[in-house]
């Protein structure tokens, strides 16, 4: 695993300016807030749940938790120079000093000037989104490790959490069709869906997000143009392909597109993914 030191963050938000004086060298104690114990327990329980149950409490805890971010040097004038790993693709953050020290223990090339700063989970997700990183990893190389792909940390960066299969029925009274805040599907997902769409009579498909405003949750969604009699089959097979590729237990919403106002909004605001 390599280190990279060329990730810069210039922040105008006051929260980052306030965080800077709290930095400390890795050689000195860095206290993590006691409430992070709840986040550690939620991550640990999630890893033990082979069916990946309701992940909303964990994601909400990440949003509000102050996590420890190792830096190449102390913050200066509101600028962070944070370290990335795995060929500059992964940001690693930690819930507490013990997990940080365990991760760094076997690294002979640990820079001498590493500093640590507490940053909110919401801000870290925004940083990972702006940096176009492949993963945001919490407590890597531990039993309390959780790695978020872009579809997840982009959602949290917009202050939403992915919905859960544990609550598949939509009960929200404030649903909004939105452009894909979560970013585009992976190539693996797109290829699987293209096969389903091509084999089942679809003429077009659009990727979008469905926002449940009253609970601040997001559902990943596909709008499909097809004959009405084909929709039920398409819906089932698209969902099956989704769960074969997707690492988070979140339902896929499939919408049949007609000539109504909602369908037109999906065509205009969504991202075409087929043909």
Short mmCIF file of C-alpha atoms in Angstrom, two decimals:
data_model
loop_
_atom_site.label_atom_id
_atom_site.label_comp_id
_atom_site.label_asym_id
_atom_site.label_seq_id
_atom_site.Cartn_x
_atom_site.Cartn_y
_atom_site.Cartn_z
CA UNK A 1 0.00 0.00 0.00
CA UNK A 2 1.46 3.35 -1.02
CA UNK A 3 1.14 6.84 0.34
CA UNK A 4 0.35 9.88 -1.75
CA UNK A 5 0.73 13.46 -0.58
CA UNK A 6 -0.65 15.54 -3.42
CA UNK A 7 -4.29 15.72 -2.32
CA UNK A 8 -5.11 19.29 -1.35
CA UNK A 9 -8.35 20.64 0.06
CA UNK A 10 -9.07 24.36 0.15
CA UNK A 11 -12.17 24.84 2.25
CA UNK A 12 -14.15 28.01 2.79
CA UNK A 13 -16.49 26.45 5.33
CA UNK A 14 -15.96 27.63 8.93
CA UNK A 15 -16.03 24.06 10.29
CA UNK A 16 -12.69 23.32 8.69
CA UNK A 17 -11.11 26.52 9.95
CA UNK A 18 -12.21 25.58 13.46
CA UNK A 19 -10.84 22.07 13.11
CA UNK A 20 -7.34 23.17 12.16
CA UNK A 21 -6.09 24.23 15.61
CA UNK A 22 -7.12 20.85 17.04
CA UNK A 23 -4.62 18.94 14.91
CA UNK A 24 -1.84 17.03 16.60
CA UNK A 25 1.18 15.01 15.45
CA UNK A 26 0.69 11.27 15.32
CA UNK A 27 3.20 10.92 18.14
CA UNK A 28 0.95 12.82 20.54
CA UNK A 29 -2.42 11.68 21.92
CA UNK A 30 -5.42 12.51 19.75
CA UNK A 31 -8.64 11.97 21.62
CA UNK A 32 -11.64 10.77 19.63
CA UNK A 33 -15.08 11.79 20.93
CA UNK A 34 -16.73 9.15 23.07
CA UNK A 35 -19.81 9.04 20.85
CA UNK A 36 -17.76 7.33 18.13
CA UNK A 37 -18.09 4.13 20.16
CA UNK A 38 -21.64 3.92 18.83
CA UNK A 39 -20.40 4.17 15.25
CA UNK A 40 -17.77 1.48 15.87
CA UNK A 41 -20.47 -0.83 17.25
CA UNK A 42 -22.77 -0.15 14.28
CA UNK A 43 -20.02 -0.94 11.78
CA UNK A 44 -19.07 -4.10 13.66
CA UNK A 45 -22.69 -5.28 13.76
CA UNK A 46 -23.11 -4.54 10.05
CA UNK A 47 -20.11 -6.73 9.22
CA UNK A 48 -21.56 -9.59 11.28
CA UNK A 49 -24.94 -9.38 9.52
CA UNK A 50 -24.54 -11.60 6.46
CA UNK A 51 -27.84 -10.31 5.04
CA UNK A 52 -26.69 -6.68 5.39
CA UNK A 53 -29.70 -5.40 7.29
CA UNK A 54 -30.79 -1.82 7.81
CA UNK A 55 -27.68 0.33 7.25
CA UNK A 56 -29.40 3.68 7.74
CA UNK A 57 -28.39 4.07 11.43
CA UNK A 58 -24.74 3.50 10.54
CA UNK A 59 -24.82 5.96 7.64
CA UNK A 60 -26.53 8.60 9.79
CA UNK A 61 -23.90 8.06 12.49
CA UNK A 62 -21.14 8.55 9.89
CA UNK A 63 -22.69 11.87 8.85
CA UNK A 64 -22.58 13.28 12.37
CA UNK A 65 -19.37 11.67 13.67
CA UNK A 66 -16.05 13.55 13.93
CA UNK A 67 -13.55 11.15 12.35
CA UNK A 68 -9.75 11.31 12.47
CA UNK A 69 -8.07 12.20 9.17
CA UNK A 70 -4.28 11.68 8.83
CA UNK A 71 -2.57 14.56 7.04
CA UNK A 72 0.78 14.96 5.38
CA UNK A 73 1.35 18.12 7.40
CA UNK A 74 -0.61 20.31 9.84
CA UNK A 75 -3.40 22.39 8.28
CA UNK A 76 -2.36 25.86 7.12
CA UNK A 77 -4.73 28.70 6.23
CA UNK A 78 -7.66 26.29 6.07
CA UNK A 79 -5.90 23.94 3.63
CA UNK A 80 -5.65 20.21 4.27
CA UNK A 81 -3.03 18.03 2.59
CA UNK A 82 -4.52 14.63 3.17
CA UNK A 83 -2.97 11.25 2.51
CA UNK A 84 -4.45 8.82 -0.01
CA UNK A 85 -3.76 5.11 -0.41
CA UNK A 86 -4.11 2.29 -2.93
CA UNK A 87 -2.59 4.17 -5.88
CA UNK A 88 -4.13 7.46 -4.81
CA UNK A 89 -7.67 6.08 -4.98
CA UNK A 90 -8.66 5.72 -1.31
CA UNK A 91 -9.07 8.12 1.59
CA UNK A 92 -8.59 6.42 4.97
CA UNK A 93 -10.18 7.85 8.11
CA UNK A 94 -10.50 6.49 11.63
CA UNK A 95 -13.01 6.50 14.44
CA UNK A 96 -10.35 6.75 17.17
CA UNK A 97 -6.64 6.84 17.89
CA UNK A 98 -6.36 3.09 18.51
CA UNK A 99 -7.57 2.18 15.02
CA UNK A 100 -5.31 4.81 13.46
CA UNK A 101 -2.22 3.58 15.31
CA UNK A 102 -2.98 -0.06 14.44
CA UNK A 103 -3.25 0.83 10.77
CA UNK A 104 0.07 2.73 10.78
CA UNK A 105 2.00 0.25 12.94
CA UNK A 106 3.49 -1.79 10.09
CA UNK A 107 4.28 1.13 7.76
CA UNK A 108 8.01 1.70 7.62
CA UNK A 109 7.59 4.66 5.23
CA UNK A 110 5.26 6.60 7.51
CA UNK A 111 6.06 10.28 6.94
CA UNK A 112 7.65 12.01 9.92
CA UNK A 113 5.33 15.02 9.74
CA UNK A 114 1.98 13.21 9.74
CA UNK A 115 -0.66 15.12 11.68
CA UNK A 116 -4.21 14.20 12.59
CA UNK A 117 -7.32 16.36 12.45
CA UNK A 118 -10.93 15.57 13.45
CA UNK A 119 -13.29 16.22 10.52
CA UNK A 120 -17.01 15.53 10.34
CA UNK A 121 -18.13 12.50 8.37
CA UNK A 122 -20.29 14.73 6.17
CA UNK A 123 -17.30 16.88 5.21
CA UNK A 124 -15.11 13.83 4.56
CA UNK A 125 -17.74 12.46 2.17
CA UNK A 126 -17.78 15.81 0.36
CA UNK A 127 -13.97 15.75 0.12
CA UNK A 128 -13.99 12.22 -1.30
CA UNK A 129 -16.64 13.27 -3.83
CA UNK A 130 -14.66 16.32 -4.98
CA UNK A 131 -11.50 14.24 -5.18
CA UNK A 132 -13.30 11.65 -7.36
CA UNK A 133 -11.92 8.89 -5.14
CA UNK A 134 -12.83 5.23 -5.55
CA UNK A 135 -13.32 4.54 -1.81
CA UNK A 136 -13.67 6.26 1.52
CA UNK A 137 -12.43 3.69 4.03
CA UNK A 138 -13.20 3.87 7.74
CA UNK A 139 -10.86 1.89 10.05
CA UNK A 140 -9.18 -0.17 7.30
CA UNK A 141 -7.47 -3.44 8.27
CA UNK A 142 -9.69 -3.89 11.31
CA UNK A 143 -12.83 -5.71 12.38
CA UNK A 144 -14.63 -2.36 12.27
CA UNK A 145 -13.76 -1.59 8.65
CA UNK A 146 -16.34 -0.05 6.33
CA UNK A 147 -15.42 1.09 2.80
CA UNK A 148 -17.87 3.38 0.99
CA UNK A 149 -17.94 3.44 -2.81
CA UNK A 150 -18.82 6.69 -4.63
CA UNK A 151 -22.55 5.85 -4.82
CA UNK A 152 -22.62 5.91 -1.01
CA UNK A 153 -20.30 8.75 -0.01
CA UNK A 154 -21.78 11.00 -2.71
CA UNK A 155 -25.24 10.44 -1.19
CA UNK A 156 -23.97 11.25 2.29
CA UNK A 157 -22.16 14.31 0.92
CA UNK A 158 -25.57 15.66 -0.13
CA UNK A 159 -26.89 15.02 3.42
CA UNK A 160 -29.06 12.03 2.47
CA UNK A 161 -28.69 8.35 3.39
CA UNK A 162 -29.49 5.39 1.12
CA UNK A 163 -32.83 3.77 1.90
CA UNK A 164 -32.96 0.19 3.17
CA UNK A 165 -34.45 -3.01 1.83
CA UNK A 166 -35.72 -3.53 5.36
CA UNK A 167 -38.31 -0.87 4.52
CA UNK A 168 -38.98 -1.53 0.83
CA UNK A 169 -42.40 0.14 0.75
CA UNK A 170 -42.16 3.90 0.26
CA UNK A 171 -44.09 5.65 3.02
CA UNK A 172 -42.72 9.12 2.40
CA UNK A 173 -45.18 11.85 1.58
CA UNK A 174 -42.49 14.08 0.05
CA UNK A 175 -40.95 12.32 -2.95
CA UNK A 176 -38.81 14.29 -5.41
CA UNK A 177 -37.43 13.07 -8.73
CA UNK A 178 -33.84 14.32 -8.95
CA UNK A 179 -30.79 14.19 -11.13
CA UNK A 180 -28.43 11.39 -10.04
CA UNK A 181 -26.74 12.95 -7.00
CA UNK A 182 -25.18 9.55 -6.37
CA UNK A 183 -23.22 9.60 -9.63
CA UNK A 184 -23.34 7.19 -12.54
CA UNK A 185 -23.63 3.41 -12.21
CA UNK A 186 -20.46 1.37 -12.54
CA UNK A 187 -19.61 -0.23 -15.87
CA UNK A 188 -20.37 -3.62 -14.35
CA UNK A 189 -23.86 -2.48 -13.37
CA UNK A 190 -24.47 -0.88 -16.75
CA UNK A 191 -23.43 -3.99 -18.64
CA UNK A 192 -25.73 -6.20 -16.57
CA UNK A 193 -28.66 -3.84 -17.10
CA UNK A 194 -27.99 -3.49 -20.83
CA UNK A 195 -28.41 -7.23 -21.23
CA UNK A 196 -31.73 -7.19 -19.36
CA UNK A 197 -33.03 -4.15 -21.26
CA UNK A 198 -32.01 -5.52 -24.66
CA UNK A 199 -33.54 -8.94 -24.04
CA UNK A 200 -36.87 -7.66 -22.73
CA UNK A 201 -38.04 -5.07 -25.22
CA UNK A 202 -36.90 -1.81 -23.61
CA UNK A 203 -36.50 1.15 -25.97
CA UNK A 204 -34.82 3.57 -23.51
CA UNK A 205 -33.73 3.80 -19.88
CA UNK A 206 -32.68 6.66 -17.59
CA UNK A 207 -30.76 6.64 -14.29
CA UNK A 208 -32.01 9.04 -11.61
CA UNK A 209 -32.49 9.39 -7.85
CA UNK A 210 -35.72 9.43 -5.91
CA UNK A 211 -35.45 11.67 -2.84
CA UNK A 212 -37.63 11.04 0.20
CA UNK A 213 -37.44 14.53 1.62
CA UNK A 214 -39.26 14.03 4.92
CA UNK A 215 -36.79 11.33 6.03
CA UNK A 216 -33.72 12.57 4.10
CA UNK A 217 -33.30 9.26 2.27
CA UNK A 218 -32.41 8.48 -1.32
CA UNK A 219 -33.33 5.62 -3.63
CA UNK A 220 -31.41 4.71 -6.74
CA UNK A 221 -33.78 4.49 -9.68
CA UNK A 222 -34.17 3.57 -13.34
CA UNK A 223 -36.90 4.89 -15.63
CA UNK A 224 -37.74 2.46 -18.43
CA UNK A 225 -39.56 2.92 -21.73
CA UNK A 226 -41.22 -0.32 -22.80
CA UNK A 227 -44.58 -1.84 -23.65
CA UNK A 228 -46.80 -2.00 -20.53
CA UNK A 229 -46.96 -5.79 -20.65
CA UNK A 230 -43.14 -5.99 -20.54
CA UNK A 231 -42.65 -3.76 -17.51
CA UNK A 232 -43.21 -6.29 -14.73
CA UNK A 233 -40.61 -8.66 -16.21
CA UNK A 234 -38.14 -5.82 -16.78
CA UNK A 235 -38.63 -4.52 -13.27
CA UNK A 236 -37.95 -7.91 -11.70
CA UNK A 237 -34.87 -8.65 -13.79
CA UNK A 238 -33.34 -5.19 -13.33
CA UNK A 239 -33.68 -5.55 -9.55
CA UNK A 240 -32.14 -9.04 -9.68
CA UNK A 241 -29.16 -7.68 -11.63
CA UNK A 242 -28.83 -4.82 -9.12
CA UNK A 243 -28.55 -7.11 -6.11
CA UNK A 244 -26.03 -9.24 -7.95
CA UNK A 245 -23.67 -6.27 -8.31
CA UNK A 246 -24.49 -3.77 -5.58
CA UNK A 247 -22.66 -3.98 -2.22
CA UNK A 248 -25.23 -2.02 -0.16
CA UNK A 249 -28.60 -3.37 0.90
CA UNK A 250 -30.62 -0.62 -0.80
CA UNK A 251 -33.66 -1.16 -3.04
CA UNK A 252 -33.67 -0.19 -6.70
CA UNK A 253 -36.74 1.78 -7.78
CA UNK A 254 -37.89 1.04 -11.35
CA UNK A 255 -40.36 3.48 -12.94
CA UNK A 256 -42.35 2.82 -16.13
CA UNK A 257 -42.09 5.88 -18.38
CA UNK A 258 -45.17 7.09 -20.22
CA UNK A 259 -46.28 10.59 -21.26
CA UNK A 260 -47.14 11.93 -17.80
CA UNK A 261 -45.37 14.83 -16.09
CA UNK A 262 -43.26 12.64 -13.80
CA UNK A 263 -42.00 10.57 -16.75
CA UNK A 264 -41.08 13.70 -18.66
CA UNK A 265 -39.18 14.99 -15.64
CA UNK A 266 -37.20 11.74 -15.45
CA UNK A 267 -36.31 11.99 -19.15
CA UNK A 268 -35.13 15.57 -18.72
CA UNK A 269 -33.27 15.25 -15.41
CA UNK A 270 -32.07 11.66 -15.53
CA UNK A 271 -28.98 10.30 -17.26
CA UNK A 272 -29.60 8.12 -20.35
CA UNK A 273 -28.12 4.65 -19.81
CA UNK A 274 -29.81 2.77 -22.69
CA UNK A 275 -29.58 2.32 -25.62
#
